[in-house]
Amino acid sequence: MELGVAVLLTLLSVDFLLKSGTGIGIDAYPNSIHSIKLHEGQPYRTSYHFQPSKNWMNDPNGPMYYKGVYHLFYQHNPFAATFGDQIVWAHSVSYDLINWIHLNNAIEPSEPYDINSCWSGSATILPGEKPVILYTGIDENKHQVQNLATPKDLSDPFLREWIKYPQNPVITPPNGVEVDNFRDPSTAWLGKDGKWRVIIGAQNGDEGKVILFQSDDFFNWTVDPNPFYATDKTGVCECPDFFPVFIHGRNGVDTSVQNPSVRHVAKISYLSRQHDYYFVGKYVDDQELFIPDTNFTGTSLDLRYDYGKFYASKTFFDHQKHRRILWGWINESDSTQDDIDKGWAGLQSIPRQVWLDETGKRLIQWPIEDVEKLRGEQISINGEKLESGSRIEVSGITASQADIEVIYEMPELENAELIDSDSVDPQLLCSQEYASSCGTIGPFGLSVLASEDLIEQTEISFHIYKAPTRYVGLMCSDQSRSSLRKDLDKTTYGAFFDIDPRLKTISLRVLIDHSIVESFGEEGRVCITSRVYPSLAIGKDAHLFVFNKGTQSISLSKLNAWSMNKAQINNEKALDCS
Ligand code: DQQ
């Protein structure tokens, strides 16, 4: 086997030398967005991911479904493509979560309690179909306080105008919480005692906390003296989310449901790590306690929604389609100057349906079915053998704007390489040349947003290993060669997941949209989102390949790839309808 690996390594190096021997020195390639002359306009603007027409966007706020309409509010700087000190709640509405109509800002800084910005928060639908928003205001002293807003006209399904409660703020920082680290109220839930509960992220020194408040009427809130959740050495817990999931089945459930058919999920965005971690556990409602099945370890064993770029996320219950939907903010990986030049920064992920997997240990995430209506031309490949070292181009679709579903059939796992997956950092492993370029079963996967000569490509791959007591898959999203531009964050991402050896197949779904690659491994058990900014593989010059670099052959049991049509997102036409 060692000889095989060595031969493969040699072949790959020769291959690399041949490919890079174009006579064009790397320095001749563009170093910033200014230098991309080949493609006019906006090569990195997306076609079916949510983004405002211009300027800065970060967290999704207050998503909800109301009178037949989906609402997405979001953190937005209306004045620049960078974050600022006058952040508003911008507002768009949709009938399908895919095409969006831009509306006026719902909440803007105007009062002493939010004059320095209106930061993140959530919507709750009170009995009688009455939505309310709780959001964080940065007040005149730069303290973080929680404010309430209600719709002016409940008969307007677009909920265009919001009225701030005159007695705001309704919650101020309690003892033991830093006044400038107390933010992001969650969607509230109703306890069996008829009281509302909400959780708010906080910090005290090095300790990250989530604080619980209770209310009879949604206006007057009292603090629970014990933190709902706390972690050492994490700093502030941002954007906490707390919701029930059915133990069996994919359906979502209303945030207030507490019964033996559900478990609970707590999600925390740790600012210091810029990642969203989630914990499955038990909600002991009469003690106001959440007991996670596993504690935060600060290692790669912790569960994350996404092992790439994905932050400040939030879920809501879509009672129309009985599903829980997750939105996450996808930041840029280029420079602030690039954002200013582009005139915009920030995307939202494709909304993902979430449910508990059959082991009860982790969540499954899958792009909402509604995105499939954007699928256009289709290419299928069935039963193709991928010999060791092979690469096949998938042509006939728009590779820069695509949806790809692949099922690989694996060989006997007996021969998989050994690994102690509990003590190896998967992200580090994915960034190491030997793991990404050779192995026994894998790496195999897709090269996306690739130039024809493969000088530019982003590789999403699987590599199967034998761990001491089980088989594991390593999923990598390798951006290291995604662009000839140098001024980019090209961090390679990776995660381990358990493989059921009885299944014999492994699946990959990838959504590509010009500068974003959202990958869903093993039917949504592990997700990695990457931002990439090719300088050659743009528009029609982007290519798509399937490859196998492992010494063992893999069978491409089924590949379906579709060109994706453009969604209507906040564009001029939609503006006219608002
Ligand atoms: N973004 C908001 C805060 C939140 C942070 C400010 C998370 O409320 O904590 O735009 O990205």
Coordinates of C-alpha atoms and ligand atoms in Angstrom, one line a residue:
M1 CA 0.0 0.0 0.0
E2 CA 2.9 2.4 0.9
L3 CA 4.3 1.8 -2.6
G4 CA 0.9 2.6 -4.1
V5 CA 0.7 5.8 -2.2
A6 CA 4.3 6.8 -3.2
V7 CA 3.5 6.1 -6.9
L8 CA 0.3 8.1 -6.7
L9 CA 2.2 11.0 -5.0
T10 CA 4.7 11.0 -7.8
L11 CA 2.0 11.0 -10.4
L12 CA 0.2 13.8 -8.8
S13 CA 3.4 15.9 -8.5
V14 CA 4.1 15.3 -12.2
D15 CA 0.5 16.2 -13.0
F16 CA 0.8 19.3 -10.9
L17 CA 4.1 20.3 -12.6
L18 CA 2.6 19.8 -16.0
K19 CA -0.5 21.8 -15.1
S20 CA 1.5 24.7 -13.6
G21 CA 4.0 24.7 -16.4
T22 CA 2.1 27.2 -18.4
G23 CA 4.8 29.7 -18.5
I24 CA 2.7 32.2 -16.6
G25 CA 4.3 33.1 -13.3
I26 CA 1.9 33.2 -10.5
D27 CA 2.7 36.9 -9.9
A28 CA 1.2 37.7 -13.3
Y29 CA -2.2 36.8 -11.9
P30 CA -4.5 39.4 -10.3
N31 CA -3.9 40.2 -6.8
S32 CA -7.2 42.0 -6.1
I33 CA -10.6 42.6 -7.5
H34 CA -9.3 45.6 -9.4
S35 CA -7.2 43.4 -11.6
I36 CA -10.0 41.1 -12.9
K37 CA -10.4 42.6 -16.3
L38 CA -11.7 39.6 -18.2
H39 CA -15.1 39.7 -16.6
E40 CA -16.8 42.9 -16.3
G41 CA -19.3 43.7 -13.6
Q42 CA -19.7 41.7 -10.5
P43 CA -18.2 38.2 -10.9
Y44 CA -18.8 37.3 -7.2
R45 CA -22.4 38.5 -6.8
T46 CA -24.7 35.5 -6.2
S47 CA -27.8 34.6 -8.2
Y48 CA -29.9 32.6 -5.8
H49 CA -28.6 33.4 -2.4
F50 CA -30.2 36.1 -0.4
Q51 CA -28.4 39.5 -0.3
P52 CA -29.5 43.1 -0.3
S53 CA -28.9 45.1 -3.5
K54 CA -26.0 46.9 -2.0
N55 CA -24.0 47.5 1.2
W56 CA -23.3 45.4 4.3
M57 CA -25.4 42.6 5.7
N58 CA -24.8 40.3 8.7
D59 CA -27.1 38.3 11.0
P60 CA -30.5 37.0 10.0
N61 CA -33.1 38.4 12.4
G62 CA -36.6 37.5 13.3
P63 CA -37.5 35.1 10.5
M64 CA -41.2 34.1 10.6
Y65 CA -44.2 33.0 8.6
Y66 CA -47.2 35.3 8.9
K67 CA -50.5 35.2 7.0
G68 CA -49.0 33.3 4.0
V69 CA -45.8 35.4 3.8
Y70 CA -42.2 34.6 4.9
H71 CA -40.3 37.4 6.6
L72 CA -36.6 37.9 6.8
F73 CA -35.1 40.8 8.7
Y74 CA -31.4 41.2 8.7
Q75 CA -28.6 43.3 10.2
H76 CA -27.8 45.9 7.6
N77 CA -25.7 49.0 7.2
P78 CA -27.6 51.1 4.7
F79 CA -24.7 53.5 4.3
A80 CA -21.6 51.3 3.5
A81 CA -20.4 47.9 2.5
T82 CA -18.7 47.6 5.9
F83 CA -20.2 47.2 9.4
G84 CA -21.1 50.5 11.1
D85 CA -22.6 52.2 14.1
Q86 CA -26.1 52.8 12.6
I87 CA -27.1 49.2 12.0
V88 CA -30.8 48.7 11.1
W89 CA -33.2 45.8 10.8
A90 CA -33.7 45.6 7.0
H91 CA -36.7 43.7 5.8
S92 CA -37.7 41.4 2.9
V93 CA -40.7 39.2 2.3
S94 CA -41.2 36.1 0.2
Y95 CA -43.9 33.6 -0.7
D96 CA -41.4 30.7 -1.1
L97 CA -38.2 31.6 0.8
I98 CA -36.4 31.8 -2.6
N99 CA -37.7 34.9 -4.4
W100 CA -37.7 38.0 -2.2
I101 CA -39.3 41.5 -2.2
H102 CA -37.4 44.3 -0.6
L103 CA -39.3 46.5 1.9
N104 CA -38.3 49.6 3.9
N105 CA -36.3 49.1 7.0
A106 CA -38.4 47.7 9.8
I107 CA -36.5 49.1 12.7
E108 CA -33.9 51.9 12.6
P109 CA -32.0 53.7 15.4
S110 CA -34.1 56.6 16.6
E111 CA -34.5 56.6 20.4
P112 CA -32.2 56.9 23.3
Y113 CA -32.5 53.2 23.9
D114 CA -31.3 52.2 20.3
I115 CA -29.7 55.4 19.0
N116 CA -26.4 53.7 18.4
S117 CA -27.8 50.7 16.4
C118 CA -30.5 48.1 16.4
W119 CA -28.8 44.8 16.8
S120 CA -30.0 41.2 16.5
G121 CA -33.1 39.7 17.9
S122 CA -36.0 37.4 17.2
A123 CA -39.7 37.3 16.4
T124 CA -42.3 35.5 18.5
I125 CA -45.9 35.0 17.4
L126 CA -48.2 35.5 20.4
P127 CA -51.6 33.8 20.7
G128 CA -54.1 35.4 18.3
E129 CA -51.4 35.6 15.6
K130 CA -49.7 38.6 16.9
P131 CA -46.0 38.9 16.0
V132 CA -43.7 40.8 18.3
I133 CA -40.0 41.5 17.9
L134 CA -37.4 41.7 20.7
Y135 CA -34.2 43.2 19.6
T136 CA -31.0 44.6 21.2
G137 CA -30.6 48.4 21.2
I138 CA -27.3 50.0 21.6
D139 CA -28.4 52.9 23.8
E140 CA -27.0 56.4 24.2
N141 CA -24.5 55.2 26.8
K142 CA -23.5 52.3 24.4
H143 CA -25.1 49.8 26.8
Q144 CA -27.0 46.9 25.3
V145 CA -30.6 46.8 26.2
Q146 CA -33.6 44.7 24.9
N147 CA -36.4 46.5 23.2
L148 CA -39.8 45.5 21.9
A149 CA -41.6 46.4 18.7
T150 CA -45.0 45.4 17.3
P151 CA -46.6 45.7 13.8
K152 CA -48.6 48.8 13.2
D153 CA -51.2 47.0 11.1
L154 CA -51.8 43.3 11.7
S155 CA -54.0 43.1 8.6
D156 CA -50.9 43.8 6.4
P157 CA -49.3 40.4 5.6
F158 CA -46.1 42.3 4.7
L159 CA -46.0 43.8 8.2
R160 CA -44.3 46.9 6.6
E161 CA -44.4 49.2 9.7
W162 CA -43.2 48.5 13.2
I163 CA -43.9 50.5 16.3
K164 CA -41.4 50.6 19.1
Y165 CA -42.9 50.1 22.6
P166 CA -42.9 53.5 24.3
Q167 CA -41.7 52.0 27.6
N168 CA -38.5 50.5 26.0
P169 CA -36.1 49.1 27.1
V170 CA -38.0 46.1 28.5
I171 CA -34.8 44.4 29.7
T172 CA -31.6 46.0 30.9
P173 CA -28.3 44.1 31.8
P174 CA -28.7 42.2 35.1
N175 CA -26.0 42.0 37.8
G176 CA -23.0 39.9 36.8
V177 CA -23.3 40.8 33.1
E178 CA -21.2 43.3 31.2
V179 CA -23.3 46.2 30.0
D180 CA -21.8 46.1 26.6
N181 CA -22.1 42.3 26.2
F182 CA -25.7 41.5 26.7
R183 CA -27.6 40.9 23.5
D184 CA -29.6 38.9 20.9
P185 CA -32.9 37.8 22.5
S186 CA -34.1 34.4 21.2
T187 CA -37.6 33.5 20.0
A188 CA -39.6 33.2 23.2
W189 CA -41.4 30.0 24.3
L190 CA -44.4 29.6 26.5
G191 CA -44.0 27.4 29.6
K192 CA -46.6 25.0 31.0
D193 CA -47.2 27.7 33.7
G194 CA -48.3 30.2 31.1
K195 CA -45.2 32.3 31.4
W196 CA -43.0 33.4 28.5
R197 CA -39.3 32.6 28.5
V198 CA -36.6 34.2 26.4
I199 CA -32.8 33.7 26.5
I200 CA -30.2 36.4 25.9
G201 CA -26.5 36.0 25.2
A202 CA -24.0 37.6 27.6
Q203 CA -20.5 37.7 29.0
N204 CA -18.8 38.3 32.3
G205 CA -15.1 38.3 32.1
D206 CA -14.0 35.1 30.3
E207 CA -17.3 33.4 31.0
G208 CA -19.9 33.1 28.2
K209 CA -23.5 33.0 29.5
V210 CA -27.0 32.6 28.3
I211 CA -29.5 34.3 30.7
L212 CA -33.1 33.3 31.0
F213 CA -35.9 35.8 31.6
Q214 CA -39.6 35.2 32.3
S215 CA -42.7 37.2 31.7
D216 CA -46.5 36.9 32.1
D217 CA -47.2 39.6 29.5
F218 CA -44.1 40.0 27.3
F219 CA -43.6 43.5 28.6
N220 CA -42.4 42.9 32.1
W221 CA -39.5 40.5 32.5
T222 CA -37.7 39.0 35.5
V223 CA -34.2 37.5 35.4
D224 CA -33.6 33.9 36.4
P225 CA -30.7 34.0 38.9
N226 CA -29.0 30.9 37.4
P227 CA -27.6 31.1 33.9
F228 CA -29.5 28.9 31.5
Y229 CA -26.1 27.9 30.0
A230 CA -22.6 28.9 30.7
T231 CA -19.1 28.1 29.4
D232 CA -15.6 29.0 30.6
K233 CA -13.2 30.8 28.4
T234 CA -15.5 31.4 25.5
G235 CA -16.3 35.1 25.8
V236 CA -19.7 36.4 24.8
C237 CA -22.4 33.9 23.7
E238 CA -24.0 35.6 20.7
C239 CA -27.4 34.9 19.1
P240 CA -28.6 32.0 21.3
D241 CA -31.3 29.8 19.8
F242 CA -33.3 27.2 21.7
F243 CA -35.9 24.9 20.1
P244 CA -37.5 21.4 20.3
V245 CA -36.9 18.7 17.7
F246 CA -39.0 15.6 17.2
I247 CA -37.1 12.4 18.2
H248 CA -38.6 10.7 15.2
G249 CA -39.2 12.2 11.8
R250 CA -38.4 15.3 9.8
N251 CA -41.2 17.5 10.8
G252 CA -40.5 20.6 12.8
V253 CA -42.3 21.7 15.9
D254 CA -43.4 24.9 17.5
T255 CA -40.8 26.5 19.8
S256 CA -43.1 26.2 22.8
V257 CA -43.7 22.4 22.5
Q258 CA -42.5 20.4 25.5
N259 CA -43.5 16.7 25.6
P260 CA -41.8 13.3 25.6
S261 CA -41.8 13.2 21.7
V262 CA -39.2 16.0 21.6
R263 CA -35.7 16.7 22.6
H264 CA -34.2 20.2 22.7
V265 CA -31.3 21.9 20.9
A266 CA -29.4 24.9 22.1
K267 CA -27.2 26.8 19.7
I268 CA -24.6 29.4 20.7
S269 CA -22.5 31.6 18.4
Y270 CA -19.1 32.0 20.1
L271 CA -17.7 35.3 19.0
S272 CA -14.2 34.3 19.9
R273 CA -14.4 31.4 17.4
Q274 CA -16.8 32.8 14.9
H275 CA -18.6 29.4 14.8
D276 CA -22.1 28.2 15.6
Y277 CA -22.1 25.3 18.1
Y278 CA -25.1 23.3 18.9
F279 CA -26.0 20.9 21.8
V280 CA -28.7 18.3 21.8
G281 CA -30.1 17.7 25.3
K282 CA -32.9 17.7 27.8
Y283 CA -34.9 20.7 28.8
V284 CA -36.0 20.4 32.5
D285 CA -38.7 23.0 32.3
D286 CA -39.7 23.0 36.0
Q287 CA -36.1 23.8 36.9
E288 CA -35.3 26.1 34.0
L289 CA -32.4 23.9 33.1
F290 CA -31.0 22.7 29.9
I291 CA -28.8 19.6 30.3
P292 CA -26.8 19.0 27.1
D293 CA -25.8 15.4 26.2
T294 CA -22.2 16.6 25.7
N295 CA -20.4 19.6 27.1
F296 CA -18.5 22.1 25.0
T297 CA -14.9 20.9 24.8
G298 CA -13.3 23.5 22.6
T299 CA -12.1 20.7 20.3
S300 CA -13.1 19.4 16.9
L301 CA -15.4 17.0 18.7
D302 CA -18.0 19.8 19.3
L303 CA -20.9 19.8 17.0
R304 CA -21.2 22.7 14.6
Y305 CA -24.0 23.5 12.2
D306 CA -21.4 24.1 9.6
Y307 CA -17.6 23.5 9.5
G308 CA -16.9 26.4 7.1
K309 CA -18.3 29.9 7.2
F310 CA -21.7 30.1 8.9
Y311 CA -22.4 32.4 11.9
A312 CA -25.1 34.1 14.0
S313 CA -27.7 31.7 12.7
K314 CA -31.3 31.5 13.7
T315 CA -34.2 29.0 13.2
F316 CA -37.9 29.4 13.0
F317 CA -40.9 27.1 12.8
D318 CA -42.7 27.2 9.5
H319 CA -46.1 26.1 10.6
Q320 CA -47.3 26.2 7.0
K321 CA -45.1 23.3 6.0
H322 CA -44.4 21.9 9.5
R323 CA -40.7 22.3 9.3
R324 CA -37.9 24.1 11.2
I325 CA -35.8 26.3 9.0
L326 CA -32.3 27.5 9.7
W327 CA -30.7 30.7 8.3
G328 CA -27.1 31.6 8.8
W329 CA -24.9 34.6 7.9
I330 CA -22.1 33.8 5.4
N331 CA -19.4 36.4 5.7
E332 CA -16.9 37.3 3.0
S333 CA -13.3 35.9 2.7
D334 CA -11.9 38.8 0.7
S335 CA -10.6 42.1 2.1
T336 CA -12.6 45.1 3.4
Q337 CA -11.3 47.1 0.5
D338 CA -12.7 44.4 -1.9
D339 CA -16.1 44.7 -0.2
I340 CA -16.0 48.5 -0.6
D341 CA -15.0 48.0 -4.3
K342 CA -17.8 45.4 -4.8
G343 CA -20.2 47.7 -3.0
W344 CA -21.6 44.9 -0.9
A345 CA -20.7 42.3 1.7
G346 CA -22.4 39.3 3.3
L347 CA -24.8 36.6 2.2
Q348 CA -27.4 34.4 3.8
S349 CA -27.2 30.7 3.5
I350 CA -29.8 28.8 1.5
P351 CA -32.5 28.2 4.1
R352 CA -32.0 24.7 5.5
Q353 CA -34.6 22.4 7.0
V354 CA -33.3 20.8 10.2
W355 CA -34.3 17.7 12.1
L356 CA -32.7 15.2 14.4
D357 CA -31.0 12.2 12.9
E358 CA -32.0 8.6 13.8
T359 CA -29.1 8.3 16.3
G360 CA -30.5 11.3 18.2
K361 CA -27.0 12.7 18.4
R362 CA -26.8 15.2 15.7
L363 CA -29.0 17.3 13.4
I364 CA -29.5 16.8 9.7
Q365 CA -29.6 19.9 7.5
W366 CA -30.9 20.0 4.0
P367 CA -31.6 22.8 1.6
I368 CA -35.3 23.5 1.6
E369 CA -37.1 21.7 -1.2
D370 CA -38.3 25.1 -2.6
V371 CA -34.8 25.7 -4.0
E372 CA -35.2 22.8 -6.4
K373 CA -37.7 24.9 -8.5
L374 CA -34.7 26.9 -9.7
R375 CA -33.2 23.8 -11.3
G376 CA -32.8 24.2 -15.1
E377 CA -30.8 22.0 -17.6
Q378 CA -29.9 18.6 -16.1
I379 CA -26.9 16.3 -16.7
S380 CA -26.9 12.8 -15.3
I381 CA -24.1 10.2 -15.1
N382 CA -24.9 6.8 -13.8
G383 CA -22.7 3.8 -12.9
E384 CA -19.4 5.3 -14.1
K385 CA -16.2 3.8 -12.6
L386 CA -13.7 6.2 -11.1
E387 CA -10.4 4.5 -11.3
S388 CA -7.6 5.6 -9.1
G389 CA -6.3 9.0 -10.2
S390 CA -9.2 9.6 -12.6
R391 CA -11.0 12.9 -13.2
I392 CA -14.1 13.4 -15.4
E393 CA -15.5 16.7 -16.5
V394 CA -19.3 17.2 -16.0
S395 CA -20.2 19.5 -18.8
G396 CA -23.5 20.8 -20.2
I397 CA -24.6 22.8 -17.2
T398 CA -23.7 26.3 -15.9
A399 CA -20.9 25.2 -13.5
S400 CA -20.8 28.6 -11.8
Q401 CA -24.5 28.4 -10.8
A402 CA -25.4 24.8 -10.1
D403 CA -26.9 22.2 -7.8
I404 CA -25.2 18.9 -7.8
E405 CA -26.2 15.6 -6.1
V406 CA -23.8 12.7 -6.2
I407 CA -23.9 9.2 -4.7
Y408 CA -20.6 7.4 -4.6
E409 CA -20.4 3.6 -4.1
M410 CA -17.5 2.7 -1.9
P411 CA -15.2 -0.4 -2.1
E412 CA -14.9 -2.7 0.9
L413 CA -13.9 -0.5 3.8
E414 CA -11.6 -3.2 5.2
N415 CA -8.6 -1.6 3.5
A416 CA -9.2 1.9 4.8
E417 CA -6.3 3.7 6.4
L418 CA -6.1 3.8 10.2
I419 CA -6.7 7.0 12.1
D420 CA -7.4 8.0 15.7
S421 CA -10.1 10.4 14.7
D422 CA -10.8 11.5 18.3
S423 CA -7.3 13.0 18.6
V424 CA -6.7 14.4 15.1
D425 CA -8.0 17.8 14.1
P426 CA -9.9 17.3 10.8
Q427 CA -9.5 20.8 9.6
L428 CA -5.7 20.5 10.0
L429 CA -5.7 17.1 8.3
C430 CA -7.7 18.5 5.3
S431 CA -5.1 21.3 4.9
Q432 CA -2.2 18.8 4.7
E433 CA -1.1 18.0 1.3
Y434 CA -0.8 14.2 1.8
A435 CA -4.4 13.9 3.1
S436 CA -5.9 16.0 0.3
S437 CA -3.9 14.4 -2.5
C438 CA -3.6 10.7 -1.7
G439 CA -5.1 7.8 0.2
T440 CA -6.7 4.4 -0.1
I441 CA -10.4 5.1 -0.1
G442 CA -10.4 8.7 -1.1
P443 CA -10.0 11.5 -1.4
F444 CA -12.8 11.4 -4.0
G445 CA -15.3 14.2 -4.7
L446 CA -16.0 17.2 -6.8
S447 CA -13.7 20.0 -8.1
V448 CA -16.0 23.1 -8.4
L449 CA -15.5 26.6 -9.7
A450 CA -12.5 25.1 -11.5
S451 CA -10.6 26.6 -14.5
E452 CA -10.2 24.4 -17.5
D453 CA -6.6 23.7 -16.6
L454 CA -7.4 23.2 -13.0
I455 CA -5.0 25.9 -11.9
E456 CA -8.0 27.2 -10.0
Q457 CA -10.4 24.8 -8.2
T458 CA -12.2 24.2 -4.9
E459 CA -12.2 20.6 -4.0
I460 CA -14.9 19.0 -1.9
S461 CA -13.8 15.5 -1.0
F462 CA -14.3 12.5 1.2
H463 CA -11.6 10.3 2.6
I464 CA -12.6 7.1 4.5
Y465 CA -10.7 5.9 7.5
K466 CA -10.8 3.1 10.0
A467 CA -10.9 4.5 13.6
P468 CA -10.3 2.2 16.6
T469 CA -14.0 1.3 17.0
R470 CA -15.7 2.5 13.9
Y471 CA -15.4 3.8 10.3
V472 CA -15.2 7.6 9.8
G473 CA -15.4 9.8 6.9
L474 CA -13.3 13.0 6.6
M475 CA -15.1 15.7 4.6
C476 CA -12.9 18.5 3.3
S477 CA -13.5 21.8 1.4
D478 CA -10.2 22.8 0.2
Q479 CA -10.0 26.4 -1.0
S480 CA -6.2 26.6 -1.1
R481 CA -6.2 26.6 -4.9
S482 CA -9.6 28.4 -5.3
S483 CA -8.1 31.5 -6.8
L484 CA -4.9 32.9 -8.2
R485 CA -5.6 36.0 -6.2
K486 CA -3.4 36.2 -3.1
D487 CA -5.3 38.6 -0.9
L488 CA -7.9 36.1 0.2
D489 CA -8.6 33.9 3.3
K490 CA -8.3 30.5 1.7
T491 CA -8.6 28.4 4.9
T492 CA -9.3 24.8 4.2
Y493 CA -12.2 23.3 6.2
G494 CA -12.8 19.8 7.4
A495 CA -14.9 17.6 9.7
F496 CA -15.2 13.9 10.6
F497 CA -18.5 12.0 10.6
D498 CA -19.3 8.4 11.4
I499 CA -19.8 6.0 8.5
D500 CA -22.3 3.1 8.7
P501 CA -20.3 0.3 6.9
R502 CA -23.6 -1.5 6.0
L503 CA -24.6 1.4 3.7
K504 CA -21.8 1.1 1.1
T505 CA -22.6 4.5 -0.4
I506 CA -21.9 8.1 0.5
S507 CA -23.6 11.2 -0.8
L508 CA -22.7 14.7 -1.5
R509 CA -24.8 17.7 -2.4
V510 CA -23.2 21.0 -3.4
L511 CA -24.9 24.3 -4.2
I512 CA -22.6 26.6 -6.2
D513 CA -23.4 30.2 -6.7
H514 CA -20.4 32.2 -8.1
S515 CA -18.6 32.9 -4.9
I516 CA -20.3 30.5 -2.5
V517 CA -20.0 26.7 -2.3
E518 CA -22.5 25.1 0.2
S519 CA -21.7 21.4 0.7
F520 CA -23.9 18.8 2.4
G521 CA -22.1 15.5 3.1
E522 CA -23.8 12.2 3.8
E523 CA -27.3 13.5 3.4
G524 CA -26.8 16.6 5.4
R525 CA -25.0 15.1 8.4
V526 CA -22.0 17.4 7.9
C527 CA -22.1 20.7 6.2
I528 CA -19.3 23.0 5.0
T529 CA -19.8 26.4 3.4
S530 CA -16.9 28.2 1.6
R531 CA -16.5 31.6 0.0
V532 CA -14.2 31.6 -3.0
Y533 CA -13.3 34.3 -5.5
P534 CA -11.8 32.7 -8.6
S535 CA -10.0 35.0 -11.1
L536 CA -10.3 32.6 -14.0
A537 CA -13.1 30.2 -13.2
I538 CA -15.8 32.8 -13.5
G539 CA -19.1 32.6 -15.3
K540 CA -18.9 30.5 -18.5
D541 CA -15.2 29.8 -17.7
A542 CA -16.1 27.8 -14.6
H543 CA -15.8 24.0 -14.9
L544 CA -17.0 21.1 -12.8
F545 CA -15.1 17.7 -12.4
V546 CA -15.6 14.5 -10.4
F547 CA -12.3 12.9 -9.2
N548 CA -10.9 10.0 -7.3
K549 CA -7.4 10.4 -6.0
G550 CA -7.5 7.2 -3.8
T551 CA -5.7 4.1 -4.8
Q552 CA -9.0 2.1 -4.7
S553 CA -11.6 2.6 -7.5
I554 CA -14.9 4.2 -6.6
S555 CA -18.2 3.9 -8.5
L556 CA -20.1 7.0 -9.4
S557 CA -23.4 5.4 -8.7
K558 CA -25.5 8.4 -9.6
L559 CA -24.7 12.1 -10.4
N560 CA -27.4 14.6 -11.2
A561 CA -26.3 18.2 -11.8
W562 CA -28.5 21.1 -12.7
S563 CA -27.9 24.7 -13.9
M564 CA -29.7 26.9 -11.5
N565 CA -31.9 29.8 -12.6
K566 CA -31.6 33.2 -11.1
A567 CA -34.0 33.9 -8.2
Q568 CA -35.6 37.3 -7.9
I569 CA -33.9 38.8 -4.9
N570 CA -34.5 42.4 -3.9
N571 CA -34.1 43.6 -7.4
E572 CA -35.7 46.5 -9.1
K573 CA -38.7 44.5 -10.5
A574 CA -39.4 43.2 -7.0
L575 CA -39.0 46.7 -5.6
D576 CA -41.8 47.9 -7.9
C577 CA -44.1 45.3 -6.3
S578 CA -43.5 46.4 -2.7
Ligands
DQQ1 N1 -24.2 40.8 15.3 C1 -25.0 41.7 15.9 C2 -25.1 41.4 17.3 C3 -24.7 40.0 17.4 C4 -23.6 39.9 16.3 C5 -24.6 43.1 15.5 C6 -23.4 38.5 15.8 O1 -26.3 41.6 17.9 O2 -24.2 39.6 18.6 O3 -24.8 43.3 14.1 O4 -22.9 38.5 14.5

